[in-house]
Coordinates of C-alpha atoms in Angstrom, one line a residue:
M245 CA -22.1 60.0 -123.0
I246 CA -17.6 59.6 -122.8
N247 CA -16.1 56.8 -123.8
L248 CA -12.6 56.0 -121.9
T249 CA -12.6 52.0 -124.2
G250 CA -9.3 50.9 -125.1
K251 CA -8.0 53.9 -122.6
V252 CA -6.3 52.4 -120.0
A253 CA -6.7 55.2 -116.1
I254 CA -3.5 54.6 -113.1
V255 CA -5.4 55.7 -109.6
T256 CA -3.2 56.5 -106.9
G257 CA -5.4 56.1 -103.6
G258 CA -7.9 53.4 -105.3
T259 CA -8.7 51.9 -102.0
S260 CA -11.7 54.0 -100.4
G261 CA -13.6 57.2 -101.3
I262 CA -12.5 59.6 -105.2
G263 CA -10.0 57.2 -105.4
R264 CA -12.4 53.7 -105.6
A265 CA -15.3 55.6 -107.1
A266 CA -12.7 57.6 -110.3
A267 CA -12.0 53.9 -110.4
I268 CA -14.8 52.1 -110.8
A269 CA -16.2 55.3 -113.0
Y270 CA -13.6 54.9 -115.4
A271 CA -14.4 51.1 -115.7
Q272 CA -17.8 51.7 -116.5
Q273 CA -15.9 53.9 -119.6
G274 CA -14.2 51.5 -120.9
A275 CA -10.9 52.1 -119.6
K276 CA -8.6 49.4 -118.2
V277 CA -7.6 50.3 -114.1
V278 CA -5.0 50.4 -112.2
V279 CA -5.8 50.6 -108.8
A280 CA -2.8 51.8 -106.7
G281 CA -2.4 51.4 -102.9
R282 CA -1.1 50.7 -99.7
R283 CA -4.1 48.6 -98.9
V284 CA -3.9 45.3 -100.2
A285 CA -7.8 44.0 -98.7
E286 CA -9.4 47.0 -99.8
G287 CA -7.4 47.7 -103.0
E288 CA -8.0 44.3 -104.0
E289 CA -11.8 44.7 -102.8
T290 CA -12.4 47.5 -105.9
V291 CA -10.5 45.4 -108.1
R292 CA -13.1 43.7 -107.8
M293 CA -16.0 45.7 -107.9
I294 CA -14.6 46.7 -111.3
K295 CA -15.2 42.7 -111.9
A296 CA -18.9 43.5 -111.0
V297 CA -19.6 45.5 -113.4
R298 CA -17.3 43.9 -116.4
G299 CA -14.7 46.6 -115.6
D300 CA -10.4 45.2 -116.0
A301 CA -8.8 46.4 -113.6
I302 CA -4.9 45.0 -111.5
F303 CA -4.4 45.6 -108.6
V304 CA -0.9 47.4 -107.1
Q305 CA 0.5 47.8 -103.8
T306 CA 2.6 51.1 -104.3
D307 CA 3.9 54.1 -101.8
V308 CA 3.8 56.6 -104.1
T309 CA 5.9 58.6 -101.8
Q310 CA 8.9 56.4 -102.9
A311 CA 10.0 56.4 -105.8
S312 CA 11.2 53.7 -106.7
A313 CA 7.1 52.2 -105.9
V314 CA 5.7 54.5 -108.3
K315 CA 8.3 53.5 -111.5
A316 CA 7.9 50.2 -110.1
T317 CA 3.7 51.0 -110.2
I318 CA 3.9 52.2 -113.4
D319 CA 5.9 49.3 -114.7
R320 CA 3.4 47.2 -114.0
A321 CA 1.2 49.2 -115.8
V322 CA 2.5 49.1 -119.1
S323 CA 3.6 45.7 -118.5
T324 CA -0.2 44.3 -118.6
F325 CA -2.4 46.7 -120.3
G326 CA 0.7 47.5 -123.1
R327 CA 0.1 52.0 -121.8
I328 CA -0.6 54.1 -120.0
D329 CA -3.2 57.3 -121.2
I330 CA -5.1 59.2 -118.2
A331 CA -3.6 59.2 -114.9
F332 CA -5.2 60.3 -111.2
N333 CA -2.9 61.0 -108.5
N334 CA -5.9 60.8 -106.1
A335 CA -3.1 59.7 -102.9
G336 CA -3.2 62.3 -99.2
V337 CA -3.6 62.3 -95.9
F338 CA -5.2 64.5 -93.4
G339 CA -3.4 66.4 -91.1
E340 CA -4.2 65.9 -87.1
S341 CA -5.5 69.2 -86.0
A342 CA -2.9 71.5 -84.0
S343 CA -1.7 74.8 -83.9
L344 CA 1.7 75.7 -86.7
L345 CA 3.5 76.0 -83.8
D346 CA 2.4 72.9 -82.3
Q347 CA 3.0 70.6 -85.3
T348 CA 7.0 68.9 -85.8
D349 CA 9.0 68.5 -88.1
D350 CA 8.3 64.2 -89.1
E351 CA 4.6 66.1 -89.4
Y352 CA 5.9 68.2 -92.0
D353 CA 7.8 65.9 -93.4
R354 CA 4.6 63.4 -93.3
M355 CA 2.6 65.5 -95.0
M356 CA 5.1 66.8 -97.8
N357 CA 5.7 63.3 -98.8
A358 CA 2.7 61.8 -98.9
N359 CA 0.4 65.5 -100.1
V360 CA 3.3 66.6 -102.1
K361 CA 6.3 64.6 -103.2
S362 CA 3.7 61.7 -104.0
V363 CA 2.2 63.6 -106.7
W364 CA 5.8 65.5 -107.9
L365 CA 6.9 61.7 -108.4
C366 CA 3.6 60.2 -110.0
M367 CA 4.2 63.0 -112.6
K368 CA 7.4 62.0 -112.4
Y369 CA 7.5 59.2 -114.5
E370 CA 3.7 58.3 -116.1
I371 CA 4.4 61.6 -118.1
A372 CA 7.8 60.2 -119.3
Q373 CA 5.6 57.2 -120.0
M374 CA 3.6 58.9 -122.2
I375 CA 5.6 61.5 -123.4
E376 CA 7.4 57.3 -125.1
Q377 CA 4.4 56.1 -125.8
G378 CA 5.0 58.7 -129.1
N379 CA 3.5 62.2 -128.4
G380 CA 1.6 61.8 -125.7
A381 CA -1.4 60.7 -127.9
F382 CA -4.4 58.2 -127.6
A383 CA -4.7 56.2 -129.7
S384 CA -7.9 57.6 -131.4
G385 CA -6.4 61.0 -131.6
G386 CA -6.6 62.6 -128.1
T387 CA -4.6 63.9 -126.0
T388 CA -3.7 62.2 -122.3
C389 CA -4.0 63.4 -119.5
I390 CA -3.3 63.6 -115.6
V391 CA -5.8 65.2 -112.6
N392 CA -4.8 65.5 -109.0
T393 CA -7.0 65.6 -105.9
A394 CA -6.0 69.1 -104.2
S395 CA -8.6 70.6 -102.6
I396 CA -11.3 73.7 -101.5
L397 CA -7.7 74.2 -99.2
A398 CA -5.7 74.7 -102.1
T399 CA -7.5 77.9 -102.4
I400 CA -8.9 79.1 -98.7
A401 CA -7.3 78.3 -96.0
M402 CA -8.3 77.6 -92.4
P403 CA -6.4 77.7 -89.0
N404 CA -4.6 74.4 -87.1
I405 CA -4.0 72.3 -90.0
P406 CA -1.3 74.7 -92.5
L407 CA 0.0 71.6 -92.9
Y408 CA -2.8 70.5 -95.4
V409 CA -3.5 74.0 -96.3
A410 CA 0.1 74.3 -97.6
S411 CA 0.3 70.7 -99.1
K412 CA -3.1 71.4 -101.1
H413 CA -1.5 75.0 -102.3
A414 CA 1.6 73.2 -103.3
V415 CA -0.5 70.4 -105.6
V416 CA -2.2 73.2 -108.0
G417 CA 1.4 75.1 -108.4
L418 CA 2.9 71.7 -109.6
T419 CA -0.7 70.8 -111.9
K420 CA -0.2 74.7 -113.0
A421 CA 3.4 74.9 -114.1
T422 CA 3.3 70.8 -115.2
A423 CA 0.4 71.4 -117.2
L424 CA 2.5 74.3 -118.9
Q425 CA 5.3 72.7 -119.5
Y426 CA 3.4 69.3 -121.2
A427 CA 1.2 71.1 -123.0
K428 CA 2.5 71.1 -126.4
S429 CA 4.1 67.5 -125.6
G430 CA -0.3 66.6 -125.7
I431 CA -0.9 66.0 -121.8
R432 CA -2.9 67.8 -120.4
V433 CA -3.1 68.2 -115.7
N434 CA -5.6 69.9 -114.6
A435 CA -6.4 69.6 -110.4
V436 CA -10.2 69.0 -109.0
S437 CA -11.1 70.2 -105.8
P438 CA -12.8 68.6 -103.8
G439 CA -15.3 70.2 -100.9
A440 CA -16.1 68.1 -97.8
I441 CA -17.1 64.6 -99.3
A442 CA -18.2 61.5 -97.0
T443 CA -15.4 59.7 -97.2
E444 CA -12.5 58.1 -94.5
M445 CA -10.9 61.3 -94.3
I446 CA -13.9 63.4 -93.1
E447 CA -14.5 60.8 -90.6
Q448 CA -10.1 61.1 -89.0
A449 CA -11.2 65.3 -88.9
T450 CA -14.7 64.7 -87.5
G451 CA -14.0 61.9 -85.5
G452 CA -16.4 60.6 -86.8
Q453 CA -18.8 62.6 -84.6
D454 CA -22.0 63.4 -86.8
E455 CA -22.5 66.5 -84.6
A456 CA -19.5 67.4 -86.4
K457 CA -20.0 66.3 -90.0
A458 CA -23.9 68.3 -89.5
Y459 CA -21.5 71.6 -88.9
M460 CA -19.2 70.7 -91.9
A461 CA -22.6 69.6 -94.1
G462 CA -23.6 73.5 -93.5
L463 CA -20.7 75.0 -94.3
H464 CA -21.2 74.0 -97.5
P465 CA -24.3 76.0 -99.6
I466 CA -25.8 72.8 -101.2
G467 CA -25.9 71.8 -97.3
R468 CA -24.9 68.8 -97.2
L469 CA -21.4 66.4 -97.6
G470 CA -20.3 65.7 -101.2
K471 CA -20.4 62.7 -102.2
P472 CA -17.3 60.4 -103.8
E473 CA -19.3 59.1 -107.3
E474 CA -19.8 63.4 -107.3
I475 CA -15.8 64.2 -107.5
A476 CA -15.4 61.3 -109.9
N477 CA -17.4 62.8 -112.2
A478 CA -15.9 66.0 -112.5
V479 CA -12.1 63.4 -113.1
L480 CA -14.0 61.0 -115.8
W481 CA -15.1 64.7 -117.4
L482 CA -11.8 66.4 -117.0
S483 CA -9.6 63.0 -118.0
S484 CA -12.0 62.6 -121.5
D485 CA -11.5 64.2 -124.5
A486 CA -14.7 66.8 -123.9
A487 CA -12.0 68.8 -122.0
S488 CA -9.8 68.9 -125.0
F489 CA -9.0 72.7 -124.4
V490 CA -8.7 72.5 -120.4
T491 CA -5.3 72.2 -119.1
G492 CA -3.5 73.4 -115.7
E493 CA -7.3 74.5 -114.7
T494 CA -8.0 73.4 -110.9
L495 CA -12.1 72.7 -110.9
M496 CA -14.2 73.0 -107.5
V497 CA -16.3 70.1 -107.5
D498 CA -17.7 72.4 -103.6
G499 CA -21.4 72.4 -103.2
G500 CA -20.3 76.9 -103.4
F501 CA -17.9 76.2 -100.4
V502 CA -15.2 78.6 -102.3
A503 CA -18.0 80.9 -103.7
Q504 CA -18.9 82.1 -100.4

């Protein structure tokens, strides 16, 4: 049984999909949750859903590609709840399908800012706060922790989305290097790599076409798309003291995709 009572968790990209599912899961296990994202209505809906399960949460509108916005979000979390014990850096975007020759400077900047710079900025300010709290430790004696969202495409590759593939490989590199640097500070850093999950991103990738979604589901040995809650369960475990000896790891939650 995972118990996060008394802990404070921040979730970026918490307005829908995996981020929303993780925010709710944290709250159900007793954590106070800071939901961060760009879309106000959707973020406030996540907070309402958390309060419906008797959780405690706030929404902070955030552009995770901007240092000032990230710092302001961390400051708001601390001023509201007093500390940060857990961070799930989940915000990111998916790219349009195109050959490398057809991709533009603007698309490169958009992809790297949303998927790589955002993770770097979030960890920069989260870790600074965790260290300031004292030895990066939970009040109950465990470690503080960060989980970053990578992808199966952080391990393998597919054609026509080279910038997305590169950005997710970079997330794993950032995760490993940061885990090594701050292990002795009592801060664990891991990543989760989802397969194809039934979220808005899959709707975008498939153009909402049932045939395309069925094809994508069939690529997974389990034979279906994953559910946001299934990724949230893995994130919850990585965020808890049940994973106290796990750092620098990338956990595949992919229905067997990468094992093929």
